[in-house]
Amino acid sequence: MDWLQLFFLHPVSLYQGAAFPFALLFNYLCTMDSFSTPARYLFLLAGGGALAWAAMGSFAVLVLIPALCAGVLISFLGPQDVHRWAFFFQMSWQTLCHLGLHYTEYYLQERPSMRFCITLSSLMLLTQRVTSLSLDLCEGKVKAEARGIRGRSSVLERLWKTLPYFSYLLFFPALLGGSLCSFQRFQARVQGSSSLGPRCSVWALTRMGLQILGLECLKVVLRKVVGAGAGLTDCRQLQCIRVMWSTAELFKLTYYSCWILDDALLHAAGFGPEFGQSPAREGYVPDADIWTLETTHRISLFTRKWNQSTAGWLRRLIFQHSRAWPLLQTFAFSAWWHGLHPGQVFGFLCWALMVEADYLIHTFANLSIRSWPMQLLYRTVTWAHTQLIIAYIMLAVEVRSLSSLWLLCNSYNSVFPMVYCILLFLLAKRKHKLT
């Protein structure tokens, strides 16, 4: 395996790496007084268009069209209507594109184009930014100034006023990956004073680079272990548990590496936290909290920390607006947003049940377990069980064929979520009797 493969095993990472010099250039230009605010918006927008064309080819129009339509909706609709129409159009467009992927994979039995897969990934991120911005407008956190313009030149002036929106929807550091950046944060960064100097830390970028290198080295070792043993199709009995865990860990390492690279690109462009400031204080939410994800004994905490910015977006978009079964609605929407593959539907619904069981189990345990040795034993057992359930869910979500999903469900691995389902039933019945 050469060094290029070691660092950039995921196709998107190649394009993210290629965008780094331009992110650093943008950060440097922002220190110059001559680099005006409109020029900054145009630089980010032009960079997004160039990166989209390089990574997606002709499929880039599938991202540019909804971004243009979202800008038009924001310009001409009132605050109370913009979110409903933006959400409806964006999810309808994304669903049609996902149906194209389903047609290629399941009907034609062909492998989809890598550029098309990158386009779908970028489209999902665009949906996050569109709905986040439309919610901000609906809630009054952002004022749409374009609607206040009238007269002959209103069309041109509206287009000029919507430049920040188009730039936000397509700015290149977040086009292919990265934590969800709110429009307020984006606008504050772009309009920031040039006297502040470069808005990224060399030490922070170096630390992220070392983290990526370490994760990629672990992936190489784990890939050899996974490749040397039996697979899910030919494993036997308890051996399938090891196969499931090691394969899921390989997926997790890939996610961690990609998330850190994406955050590094945002940081290089000046959209990360200020030097010396805590990310949470500035509203910046990094996606990878590896320590918590690997050490927690609670599925609910893992769920909140896994891809944190997306979890927060789902909570705001669905959970907080659901009157009945908010948890189930949130995971069902997540399956829709991811593309509604059979494994995703099964995996996310299973995940919802596991989170619900987690709440009841730990509430009961906190009331029942008092001694220190029993608490230690309880945390150890629930940590192992949590990691195995997450591995089960991750494999279910990642598999594409019904036959692979059936192999997973028909293996010994199904014991782990089944235990939580039984406990969910018993504890829910007990809670109902007490109330």
mmCIF file of N, CA and C in Angstrom, residues 19-81:
data_model
loop_
_atom_site.group_PDB
_atom_site.id
_atom_site.type_symbol
_atom_site.label_atom_id
_atom_site.label_comp_id
_atom_site.label_asym_id
_atom_site.label_seq_id
_atom_site.Cartn_x
_atom_site.Cartn_y
_atom_site.Cartn_z
ATOM 1 N N ALA A 19 -8.314 20.815 -1.835
ATOM 2 C CA ALA A 19 -8.902 22.121 -1.501
ATOM 3 C C ALA A 19 -8.141 22.836 -0.394
ATOM 4 N N PHE A 20 -7.218 22.152 0.282
ATOM 5 C CA PHE A 20 -6.506 22.756 1.400
ATOM 6 C C PHE A 20 -5.739 24.020 1.029
ATOM 7 N N PRO A 21 -4.951 24.024 -0.068
ATOM 8 C CA PRO A 21 -4.231 25.263 -0.408
ATOM 9 C C PRO A 21 -5.160 26.453 -0.623
ATOM 10 N N PHE A 22 -6.322 26.214 -1.218
ATOM 11 C CA PHE A 22 -7.269 27.304 -1.465
ATOM 12 C C PHE A 22 -7.916 27.778 -0.163
ATOM 13 N N ALA A 23 -8.114 26.847 0.790
ATOM 14 C CA ALA A 23 -8.631 27.246 2.097
ATOM 15 C C ALA A 23 -7.625 28.131 2.825
ATOM 16 N N LEU A 24 -6.353 27.748 2.785
ATOM 17 C CA LEU A 24 -5.314 28.566 3.410
ATOM 18 C C LEU A 24 -5.171 29.905 2.695
ATOM 19 N N LEU A 25 -5.309 29.902 1.366
ATOM 20 C CA LEU A 25 -5.244 31.150 0.606
ATOM 21 C C LEU A 25 -6.378 32.086 1.002
ATOM 22 N N PHE A 26 -7.580 31.544 1.144
ATOM 23 C CA PHE A 26 -8.722 32.367 1.558
ATOM 24 C C PHE A 26 -8.473 32.954 2.938
ATOM 25 N N ASN A 27 -7.948 32.150 3.830
ATOM 26 C CA ASN A 27 -7.664 32.628 5.185
ATOM 27 C C ASN A 27 -6.638 33.748 5.155
ATOM 28 N N TYR A 28 -5.634 33.612 4.293
ATOM 29 C CA TYR A 28 -4.604 34.651 4.184
ATOM 30 C C TYR A 28 -5.168 35.929 3.575
ATOM 31 N N LEU A 29 -5.978 35.783 2.521
ATOM 32 C CA LEU A 29 -6.544 36.964 1.865
ATOM 33 C C LEU A 29 -7.451 37.752 2.800
ATOM 34 N N CYS A 30 -8.083 37.041 3.746
ATOM 35 C CA CYS A 30 -8.969 37.727 4.698
ATOM 36 C C CYS A 30 -8.212 38.657 5.632
ATOM 37 N N THR A 31 -6.887 38.532 5.688
ATOM 38 C CA THR A 31 -6.092 39.446 6.516
ATOM 39 C C THR A 31 -5.779 40.741 5.786
ATOM 40 N N MET A 32 -6.143 40.829 4.508
ATOM 41 C CA MET A 32 -5.859 42.013 3.697
ATOM 42 C C MET A 32 -7.089 42.911 3.619
ATOM 43 N N ASP A 33 -6.889 44.211 3.831
ATOM 44 C CA ASP A 33 -7.997 45.164 3.792
ATOM 45 C C ASP A 33 -8.624 45.251 2.412
ATOM 46 N N SER A 34 -7.831 44.992 1.374
ATOM 47 C CA SER A 34 -8.350 45.101 0.002
ATOM 48 C C SER A 34 -9.284 43.951 -0.367
ATOM 49 N N PHE A 35 -9.290 42.884 0.425
ATOM 50 C CA PHE A 35 -10.153 41.730 0.152
ATOM 51 C C PHE A 35 -11.506 41.986 0.815
ATOM 52 N N SER A 36 -12.410 42.612 0.068
ATOM 53 C CA SER A 36 -13.683 43.071 0.613
ATOM 54 C C SER A 36 -14.609 41.903 0.932
ATOM 55 N N THR A 37 -15.678 42.207 1.661
ATOM 56 C CA THR A 37 -16.650 41.172 2.028
ATOM 57 C C THR A 37 -17.303 40.528 0.808
ATOM 58 N N PRO A 38 -17.793 41.317 -0.187
ATOM 59 C CA PRO A 38 -18.346 40.666 -1.391
ATOM 60 C C PRO A 38 -17.333 39.775 -2.102
ATOM 61 N N ALA A 39 -16.053 40.203 -2.115
ATOM 62 C CA ALA A 39 -15.016 39.386 -2.760
ATOM 63 C C ALA A 39 -14.837 38.064 -2.016
ATOM 64 N N ARG A 40 -14.977 38.107 -0.697
ATOM 65 C CA ARG A 40 -14.864 36.876 0.087
ATOM 66 C C ARG A 40 -16.007 35.918 -0.242
ATOM 67 N N TYR A 41 -17.227 36.456 -0.309
ATOM 68 C CA TYR A 41 -18.379 35.618 -0.669
ATOM 69 C C TYR A 41 -18.187 35.002 -2.048
ATOM 70 N N LEU A 42 -17.717 35.806 -3.003
ATOM 71 C CA LEU A 42 -17.525 35.312 -4.373
ATOM 72 C C LEU A 42 -16.418 34.262 -4.435
ATOM 73 N N PHE A 43 -15.360 34.448 -3.651
ATOM 74 C CA PHE A 43 -14.261 33.474 -3.621
ATOM 75 C C PHE A 43 -14.770 32.120 -3.134
ATOM 76 N N LEU A 44 -15.529 32.124 -2.051
ATOM 77 C CA LEU A 44 -16.065 30.874 -1.502
ATOM 78 C C LEU A 44 -17.043 30.217 -2.466
ATOM 79 N N LEU A 45 -17.871 31.048 -3.131
ATOM 80 C CA LEU A 45 -18.850 30.513 -4.082
ATOM 81 C C LEU A 45 -18.169 29.944 -5.312
ATOM 82 N N ALA A 46 -17.205 30.685 -5.863
ATOM 83 C CA ALA A 46 -16.475 30.197 -7.042
ATOM 84 C C ALA A 46 -15.689 28.936 -6.710
ATOM 85 N N GLY A 47 -15.104 28.898 -5.509
ATOM 86 C CA GLY A 47 -14.389 27.696 -5.090
ATOM 87 C C GLY A 47 -15.312 26.502 -4.970
ATOM 88 N N GLY A 48 -16.530 26.744 -4.484
ATOM 89 C CA GLY A 48 -17.507 25.657 -4.401
ATOM 90 C C GLY A 48 -17.897 25.134 -5.763
ATOM 91 N N GLY A 49 -18.098 26.044 -6.713
ATOM 92 C CA GLY A 49 -18.437 25.612 -8.069
ATOM 93 C C GLY A 49 -17.313 24.827 -8.721
ATOM 94 N N ALA A 50 -16.071 25.292 -8.527
ATOM 95 C CA ALA A 50 -14.924 24.594 -9.120
ATOM 96 C C ALA A 50 -14.728 23.218 -8.487
ATOM 97 N N LEU A 51 -14.873 23.144 -7.163
ATOM 98 C CA LEU A 51 -14.715 21.856 -6.474
ATOM 99 C C LEU A 51 -15.830 20.894 -6.862
ATOM 100 N N ALA A 52 -17.052 21.405 -7.014
ATOM 101 C CA ALA A 52 -18.167 20.552 -7.434
ATOM 102 C C ALA A 52 -17.908 19.969 -8.815
ATOM 103 N N TRP A 53 -17.432 20.784 -9.725
ATOM 104 C CA TRP A 53 -17.166 20.302 -11.089
ATOM 105 C C TRP A 53 -16.018 19.286 -11.100
ATOM 106 N N ALA A 54 -14.988 19.533 -10.284
ATOM 107 C CA ALA A 54 -13.842 18.617 -10.246
ATOM 108 C C ALA A 54 -14.221 17.271 -9.640
ATOM 109 N N ALA A 55 -15.027 17.284 -8.574
ATOM 110 C CA ALA A 55 -15.350 16.047 -7.862
ATOM 111 C C ALA A 55 -16.523 15.295 -8.479
ATOM 112 N N MET A 56 -17.491 16.032 -9.048
ATOM 113 C CA MET A 56 -18.742 15.407 -9.504
ATOM 114 C C MET A 56 -18.897 15.383 -11.012
ATOM 115 N N GLY A 57 -18.112 16.179 -11.727
ATOM 116 C CA GLY A 57 -18.287 16.240 -13.167
ATOM 117 C C GLY A 57 -19.650 16.815 -13.534
ATOM 118 N N SER A 58 -20.298 16.218 -14.513
ATOM 119 C CA SER A 58 -21.604 16.713 -14.960
ATOM 120 C C SER A 58 -22.695 16.530 -13.904
ATOM 121 N N PHE A 59 -22.477 15.626 -12.927
ATOM 122 C CA PHE A 59 -23.461 15.438 -11.857
ATOM 123 C C PHE A 59 -23.556 16.662 -10.944
ATOM 124 N N ALA A 60 -22.614 17.600 -11.079
ATOM 125 C CA ALA A 60 -22.622 18.788 -10.229
ATOM 126 C C ALA A 60 -23.917 19.582 -10.372
ATOM 127 N N VAL A 61 -24.584 19.474 -11.530
ATOM 128 C CA VAL A 61 -25.839 20.219 -11.728
ATOM 129 C C VAL A 61 -26.910 19.744 -10.738
ATOM 130 N N LEU A 62 -26.794 18.496 -10.258
ATOM 131 C CA LEU A 62 -27.761 17.983 -9.290
ATOM 132 C C LEU A 62 -27.630 18.674 -7.939
ATOM 133 N N VAL A 63 -26.496 19.314 -7.693
ATOM 134 C CA VAL A 63 -26.297 20.094 -6.478
ATOM 135 C C VAL A 63 -26.549 21.582 -6.742
ATOM 136 N N LEU A 64 -26.137 22.055 -7.910
ATOM 137 C CA LEU A 64 -26.283 23.484 -8.224
ATOM 138 C C LEU A 64 -27.741 23.885 -8.390
ATOM 139 N N ILE A 65 -28.555 23.023 -8.999
ATOM 140 C CA ILE A 65 -29.968 23.366 -9.227
ATOM 141 C C ILE A 65 -30.726 23.567 -7.917
ATOM 142 N N PRO A 66 -30.678 22.628 -6.952
ATOM 143 C CA PRO A 66 -31.400 22.876 -5.694
ATOM 144 C C PRO A 66 -30.846 24.049 -4.901
ATOM 145 N N ALA A 67 -29.529 24.300 -5.002
ATOM 146 C CA ALA A 67 -28.959 25.464 -4.315
ATOM 147 C C ALA A 67 -29.528 26.750 -4.913
ATOM 148 N N LEU A 68 -29.646 26.803 -6.246
ATOM 149 C CA LEU A 68 -30.232 27.967 -6.902
ATOM 150 C C LEU A 68 -31.697 28.132 -6.516
ATOM 151 N N CYS A 69 -32.433 27.039 -6.514
ATOM 152 C CA CYS A 69 -33.856 27.097 -6.146
ATOM 153 C C CYS A 69 -34.033 27.518 -4.692
ATOM 154 N N ALA A 70 -33.159 27.048 -3.814
ATOM 155 C CA ALA A 70 -33.246 27.443 -2.410
ATOM 156 C C ALA A 70 -33.019 28.938 -2.258
ATOM 157 N N GLY A 71 -32.050 29.478 -3.014
ATOM 158 C CA GLY A 71 -31.802 30.911 -2.969
ATOM 159 C C GLY A 71 -33.001 31.713 -3.439
ATOM 160 N N VAL A 72 -33.670 31.223 -4.492
ATOM 161 C CA VAL A 72 -34.872 31.900 -5.006
ATOM 162 C C VAL A 72 -35.997 31.857 -3.978
ATOM 163 N N LEU A 73 -36.202 30.711 -3.344
ATOM 164 C CA LEU A 73 -37.249 30.580 -2.326
ATOM 165 C C LEU A 73 -36.989 31.518 -1.147
ATOM 166 N N ILE A 74 -35.739 31.600 -0.735
ATOM 167 C CA ILE A 74 -35.387 32.480 0.380
ATOM 168 C C ILE A 74 -35.638 33.946 0.029
ATOM 169 N N SER A 75 -35.425 34.292 -1.240
ATOM 170 C CA SER A 75 -35.557 35.679 -1.666
ATOM 171 C C SER A 75 -37.005 36.119 -1.798
ATOM 172 N N PHE A 76 -37.898 35.221 -2.184
ATOM 173 C CA PHE A 76 -39.248 35.637 -2.555
ATOM 174 C C PHE A 76 -40.341 35.161 -1.602
ATOM 175 N N LEU A 77 -40.016 34.292 -0.643
ATOM 176 C CA LEU A 77 -41.037 33.808 0.290
ATOM 177 C C LEU A 77 -40.868 34.461 1.653
ATOM 178 N N GLY A 78 -41.964 34.568 2.373
ATOM 179 C CA GLY A 78 -41.936 35.140 3.711
ATOM 180 C C GLY A 78 -41.358 34.169 4.724
ATOM 181 N N PRO A 79 -40.982 34.662 5.915
ATOM 182 C CA PRO A 79 -40.356 33.818 6.928
ATOM 183 C C PRO A 79 -41.208 32.624 7.354
ATOM 184 N N GLN A 80 -42.525 32.778 7.332
ATOM 185 C CA GLN A 80 -43.403 31.701 7.790
ATOM 186 C C GLN A 80 -43.585 30.604 6.747
ATOM 187 N N ASP A 81 -43.268 30.906 5.493
ATOM 188 C CA ASP A 81 -43.467 29.934 4.409
ATOM 189 C C ASP A 81 -42.174 29.306 3.905
#
